[in-house]
Amino acid sequence: MIDRRQMLIGLGVSAMAGALSSRPVLADETILTLRGRFPKAGPDGSVSSSLSDLDALGRTSFSTATPWHDGVNEFSGVSVKNYLGAFGAAPKTIRLVALNDYSVETDVAELIEADALLATRRNGQAMPISDKGPVFLLFPFDDRQELKHQSYYSRAVWQLTEIDIVA
Ligand SMILES: Nc1nc2c(c(=O)[nH]1)N[C@H]1C(S)=C(S)[C@@H](COP(=O)(O)O)O[C@H]1N2
Ligand SMILES: [Mo]
């Protein structure tokens, strides 16, 4: 199992080495780690997923404009609901942690209610770190007016690397 430090060496160092890395996401590198107490956690209390692991959890997509992209784009990936469910995790509160050390704590029911997506592809292409990937938590902003609000923008975490179960 690859831990967060190894992952940061893999992903973060390339991000820090000058420009954000635009190299393609490898199918088998860890891009997202779930940490905390949940039924399918490994011995170190976490589970790490690659792009192909996430793909295997089911695909969801929507098209929307966002504050960070030009025009309308199609985003696809696994929903937060299916991701947590796949590991038997039913947390009340999680912390979303990004590669740039931005983090935000959020109620899980609110994310699921808002159809939060762990987007891994934009218009069918895996997103490198330089395109705010490999994982960008996004909401279908164009579907519902209430999502176009600071409380959702602040939870739209790009370069999402870890989800910590808080409660
Ligand atoms: N990775 C990452 N995601 C992030 C942030 C960040 O600093 N890093 N800021 C969040 C906050 S608080 C908001 S309001 C929006 C801000 O996006 P903007 O800086 O492009 O306006 O992105 C959210 N997602
Ligand atoms: Mo914000």
mmCIF file of C-alpha atoms and ligand atoms in Angstrom:
data_model
loop_
_atom_site.group_PDB
_atom_site.id
_atom_site.type_symbol
_atom_site.label_atom_id
_atom_site.label_comp_id
_atom_site.label_asym_id
_atom_site.label_seq_id
_atom_site.Cartn_x
_atom_site.Cartn_y
_atom_site.Cartn_z
ATOM 1 C CA MET A 1 0.000 0.000 0.000
ATOM 2 C CA ILE A 2 1.408 3.366 -0.947
ATOM 3 C CA ASP A 3 1.110 5.927 1.837
ATOM 4 C CA ARG A 4 0.413 9.615 1.580
ATOM 5 C CA ARG A 5 4.063 10.571 1.860
ATOM 6 C CA GLN A 6 5.056 8.318 -1.024
ATOM 7 C CA MET A 7 2.153 9.655 -3.002
ATOM 8 C CA LEU A 8 3.187 13.224 -2.323
ATOM 9 C CA ILE A 9 6.679 12.376 -3.479
ATOM 10 C CA GLY A 10 5.159 10.915 -6.620
ATOM 11 C CA LEU A 11 2.697 13.675 -7.335
ATOM 12 C CA GLY A 12 3.635 16.628 -5.160
ATOM 13 C CA VAL A 13 7.296 16.930 -5.992
ATOM 14 C CA SER A 14 6.515 17.174 -9.650
ATOM 15 C CA ALA A 15 3.994 19.878 -8.739
ATOM 16 C CA MET A 16 6.599 21.775 -6.758
ATOM 17 C CA ALA A 17 9.335 21.440 -9.338
ATOM 18 C CA GLY A 18 8.484 24.682 -11.028
ATOM 19 C CA ALA A 19 5.371 24.568 -13.156
ATOM 20 C CA LEU A 20 2.547 22.242 -12.217
ATOM 21 C CA SER A 21 3.101 18.877 -13.811
ATOM 22 C CA SER A 22 1.351 18.321 -17.075
ATOM 23 C CA ARG A 23 2.523 14.745 -17.437
ATOM 24 C CA PRO A 24 -0.314 12.265 -18.034
ATOM 25 C CA VAL A 25 -1.840 10.406 -15.121
ATOM 26 C CA LEU A 26 -0.621 6.800 -15.059
ATOM 27 C CA ALA A 27 -3.438 4.265 -14.785
ATOM 28 C CA ASP A 28 -1.908 2.502 -11.793
ATOM 29 C CA GLU A 29 -0.450 5.337 -9.688
ATOM 30 C CA THR A 30 -2.242 6.275 -6.481
ATOM 31 C CA ILE A 31 -4.269 9.418 -7.009
ATOM 32 C CA LEU A 32 -6.710 9.325 -4.086
ATOM 33 C CA THR A 33 -6.489 7.947 -0.552
ATOM 34 C CA LEU A 34 -9.356 7.414 1.884
ATOM 35 C CA ARG A 35 -8.220 7.469 5.483
ATOM 36 C CA GLY A 36 -10.021 6.687 8.728
ATOM 37 C CA ARG A 37 -12.152 3.969 10.237
ATOM 38 C CA PHE A 38 -14.212 2.131 7.666
ATOM 39 C CA PRO A 39 -14.907 -1.548 6.950
ATOM 40 C CA LYS A 40 -12.580 -2.006 3.981
ATOM 41 C CA ALA A 41 -9.644 0.000 5.319
ATOM 42 C CA GLY A 42 -6.257 -1.692 5.043
ATOM 43 C CA PRO A 43 -4.053 -2.362 8.106
ATOM 44 C CA ASP A 44 -2.781 1.233 8.015
ATOM 45 C CA GLY A 45 -6.324 2.599 8.137
ATOM 46 C CA SER A 46 -6.499 3.696 4.557
ATOM 47 C CA VAL A 47 -7.205 2.605 1.032
ATOM 48 C CA SER A 48 -5.404 4.035 -1.980
ATOM 49 C CA SER A 49 -6.904 4.178 -5.440
ATOM 50 C CA SER A 50 -5.471 4.600 -8.900
ATOM 51 C CA LEU A 51 -7.349 5.954 -11.900
ATOM 52 C CA SER A 52 -8.221 2.427 -12.998
ATOM 53 C CA ASP A 53 -9.370 1.575 -9.448
ATOM 54 C CA LEU A 54 -11.677 4.599 -9.479
ATOM 55 C CA ASP A 55 -12.956 3.733 -12.950
ATOM 56 C CA ALA A 56 -13.942 0.310 -11.637
ATOM 57 C CA LEU A 57 -16.219 1.893 -9.011
ATOM 58 C CA GLY A 58 -18.664 3.146 -11.625
ATOM 59 C CA ARG A 59 -18.750 6.177 -13.867
ATOM 60 C CA THR A 60 -20.945 9.243 -13.629
ATOM 61 C CA SER A 61 -20.767 12.324 -15.802
ATOM 62 C CA PHE A 62 -22.316 15.727 -16.261
ATOM 63 C CA SER A 63 -21.680 18.805 -18.319
ATOM 64 C CA THR A 64 -21.387 22.160 -16.649
ATOM 65 C CA ALA A 65 -19.648 25.485 -16.645
ATOM 66 C CA THR A 66 -17.443 26.143 -13.618
ATOM 67 C CA PRO A 67 -15.547 29.192 -12.346
ATOM 68 C CA TRP A 68 -12.295 27.426 -13.339
ATOM 69 C CA HIS A 69 -12.927 26.394 -16.933
ATOM 70 C CA ASP A 70 -13.786 28.044 -20.212
ATOM 71 C CA GLY A 71 -17.297 27.279 -21.346
ATOM 72 C CA VAL A 72 -19.158 24.071 -20.672
ATOM 73 C CA ASN A 73 -17.112 20.914 -20.199
ATOM 74 C CA GLU A 74 -18.085 17.311 -19.587
ATOM 75 C CA PHE A 75 -16.697 15.873 -16.372
ATOM 76 C CA SER A 76 -16.700 12.179 -15.527
ATOM 77 C CA GLY A 77 -15.570 10.060 -12.634
ATOM 78 C CA VAL A 78 -17.064 8.288 -9.649
ATOM 79 C CA SER A 79 -19.667 9.946 -7.450
ATOM 80 C CA VAL A 80 -18.729 10.636 -3.835
ATOM 81 C CA LYS A 81 -21.648 8.396 -2.897
ATOM 82 C CA ASN A 82 -20.391 5.389 -4.882
ATOM 83 C CA TYR A 83 -16.780 5.946 -3.840
ATOM 84 C CA LEU A 84 -17.525 5.894 -0.108
ATOM 85 C CA GLY A 85 -20.056 3.102 -0.536
ATOM 86 C CA ALA A 86 -17.511 0.918 -2.333
ATOM 87 C CA PHE A 87 -15.401 0.823 0.826
ATOM 88 C CA GLY A 88 -18.324 0.415 3.197
ATOM 89 C CA ALA A 89 -17.724 3.915 4.514
ATOM 90 C CA ALA A 90 -20.707 5.910 5.779
ATOM 91 C CA PRO A 91 -19.104 8.908 7.472
ATOM 92 C CA LYS A 92 -20.985 11.955 8.665
ATOM 93 C CA THR A 93 -18.088 14.374 8.191
ATOM 94 C CA ILE A 94 -15.011 14.215 5.977
ATOM 95 C CA ARG A 95 -12.024 16.450 5.326
ATOM 96 C CA LEU A 96 -11.043 16.990 1.701
ATOM 97 C CA VAL A 97 -7.277 17.505 1.357
ATOM 98 C CA ALA A 98 -5.610 18.880 -1.781
ATOM 99 C CA LEU A 99 -2.044 18.593 -3.039
ATOM 100 C CA ASN A 100 -1.529 22.305 -2.341
ATOM 101 C CA ASP A 101 -2.542 21.602 1.286
ATOM 102 C CA TYR A 102 -5.859 23.343 0.905
ATOM 103 C CA SER A 103 -8.342 21.408 3.017
ATOM 104 C CA VAL A 104 -11.972 21.763 3.948
ATOM 105 C CA GLU A 105 -14.245 19.815 6.261
ATOM 106 C CA THR A 106 -17.715 18.972 5.014
ATOM 107 C CA ASP A 107 -20.915 17.193 5.866
ATOM 108 C CA VAL A 108 -21.152 14.081 3.677
ATOM 109 C CA ALA A 109 -24.939 14.066 3.302
ATOM 110 C CA GLU A 110 -24.762 17.530 1.773
ATOM 111 C CA LEU A 111 -22.178 16.388 -0.778
ATOM 112 C CA ILE A 112 -24.216 13.351 -1.744
ATOM 113 C CA GLU A 113 -27.406 15.390 -1.952
ATOM 114 C CA ALA A 114 -25.596 17.773 -4.325
ATOM 115 C CA ASP A 115 -24.395 14.860 -6.541
ATOM 116 C CA ALA A 116 -20.735 15.608 -5.828
ATOM 117 C CA LEU A 117 -18.454 13.969 -8.391
ATOM 118 C CA LEU A 118 -14.847 12.888 -7.969
ATOM 119 C CA ALA A 119 -14.078 13.987 -11.504
ATOM 120 C CA THR A 120 -11.074 12.271 -13.083
ATOM 121 C CA ARG A 121 -11.686 13.238 -16.707
ATOM 122 C CA ARG A 122 -12.565 16.430 -18.540
ATOM 123 C CA ASN A 123 -14.062 15.865 -21.974
ATOM 124 C CA GLY A 124 -12.886 12.260 -21.753
ATOM 125 C CA GLN A 125 -9.253 13.088 -20.980
ATOM 126 C CA ALA A 126 -7.560 12.334 -17.659
ATOM 127 C CA MET A 127 -6.620 15.617 -15.968
ATOM 128 C CA PRO A 128 -2.950 16.186 -15.140
ATOM 129 C CA ILE A 129 -2.025 18.211 -12.056
ATOM 130 C CA SER A 130 -1.668 21.244 -14.322
ATOM 131 C CA ASP A 131 -5.344 20.862 -15.275
ATOM 132 C CA LYS A 132 -6.363 20.760 -11.591
ATOM 133 C CA GLY A 133 -6.356 16.948 -11.589
ATOM 134 C CA PRO A 134 -5.893 14.105 -11.184
ATOM 135 C CA VAL A 135 -9.047 14.350 -9.027
ATOM 136 C CA PHE A 136 -11.303 17.427 -8.960
ATOM 137 C CA LEU A 137 -14.377 17.304 -6.738
ATOM 138 C CA LEU A 138 -17.088 19.048 -8.744
ATOM 139 C CA PHE A 139 -20.798 19.688 -8.531
ATOM 140 C CA PRO A 140 -23.245 19.849 -11.459
ATOM 141 C CA PHE A 141 -23.413 23.619 -11.047
ATOM 142 C CA ASP A 142 -25.516 24.199 -14.150
ATOM 143 C CA ASP A 143 -28.190 21.729 -13.045
ATOM 144 C CA ARG A 144 -29.204 23.589 -9.916
ATOM 145 C CA GLN A 145 -29.028 27.250 -9.151
ATOM 146 C CA GLU A 146 -28.352 26.644 -5.423
ATOM 147 C CA LEU A 147 -25.026 25.018 -6.278
ATOM 148 C CA LYS A 148 -23.710 28.308 -7.667
ATOM 149 C CA HIS A 149 -22.851 29.407 -4.206
ATOM 150 C CA GLN A 150 -19.725 29.995 -2.179
ATOM 151 C CA SER A 151 -20.508 27.046 0.096
ATOM 152 C CA TYR A 152 -20.212 24.685 -2.897
ATOM 153 C CA TYR A 153 -17.341 26.505 -4.592
ATOM 154 C CA SER A 154 -15.275 26.174 -1.426
ATOM 155 C CA ARG A 155 -15.854 22.416 -1.480
ATOM 156 C CA ALA A 156 -14.956 22.095 -5.152
ATOM 157 C CA VAL A 157 -11.435 20.947 -4.365
ATOM 158 C CA TRP A 158 -9.024 20.521 -7.236
ATOM 159 C CA GLN A 159 -5.907 18.340 -6.984
ATOM 160 C CA LEU A 160 -7.791 16.368 -4.336
ATOM 161 C CA THR A 161 -5.386 13.819 -2.913
ATOM 162 C CA GLU A 162 -6.933 12.568 0.307
ATOM 163 C CA ILE A 163 -10.276 12.189 2.035
ATOM 164 C CA ASP A 164 -10.064 11.856 5.809
ATOM 165 C CA ILE A 165 -12.992 10.517 7.775
ATOM 166 C CA VAL A 166 -13.567 12.927 10.649
ATOM 167 C CA ALA A 167 -16.754 11.517 12.157
HETATM 168 N N1 LIG B 1 -7.013 22.539 -4.351
HETATM 169 C C1 LIG B 1 -7.689 23.619 -3.994
HETATM 170 N N2 LIG B 1 -9.021 23.660 -4.183
HETATM 171 C C2 LIG B 1 -9.728 24.767 -3.807
HETATM 172 C C3 LIG B 1 -9.109 25.844 -3.178
HETATM 173 C C4 LIG B 1 -7.684 25.772 -3.022
HETATM 174 O O1 LIG B 1 -7.036 26.683 -2.525
HETATM 175 N N3 LIG B 1 -7.020 24.660 -3.447
HETATM 176 N N4 LIG B 1 -9.883 26.913 -2.740
HETATM 177 C C5 LIG B 1 -11.334 26.640 -2.547
HETATM 178 C C6 LIG B 1 -12.147 27.804 -2.226
HETATM 179 S S1 LIG B 1 -12.213 28.337 -0.619
HETATM 180 C C7 LIG B 1 -12.933 28.394 -3.169
HETATM 181 S S2 LIG B 1 -14.004 29.651 -2.848
HETATM 182 C C8 LIG B 1 -12.727 28.063 -4.540
HETATM 183 C C9 LIG B 1 -11.986 29.278 -5.023
HETATM 184 O O2 LIG B 1 -11.656 29.200 -6.335
HETATM 185 P P1 LIG B 1 -10.831 30.415 -6.955
HETATM 186 O O3 LIG B 1 -9.605 30.596 -6.094
HETATM 187 O O4 LIG B 1 -10.510 29.971 -8.310
HETATM 188 O O5 LIG B 1 -11.742 31.585 -6.896
HETATM 189 O O6 LIG B 1 -11.957 26.886 -4.768
HETATM 190 C C10 LIG B 1 -11.885 25.919 -3.728
HETATM 191 N N5 LIG B 1 -11.055 24.787 -4.052
HETATM 192 MO MO MO B 2 -13.351 30.299 -0.639
#
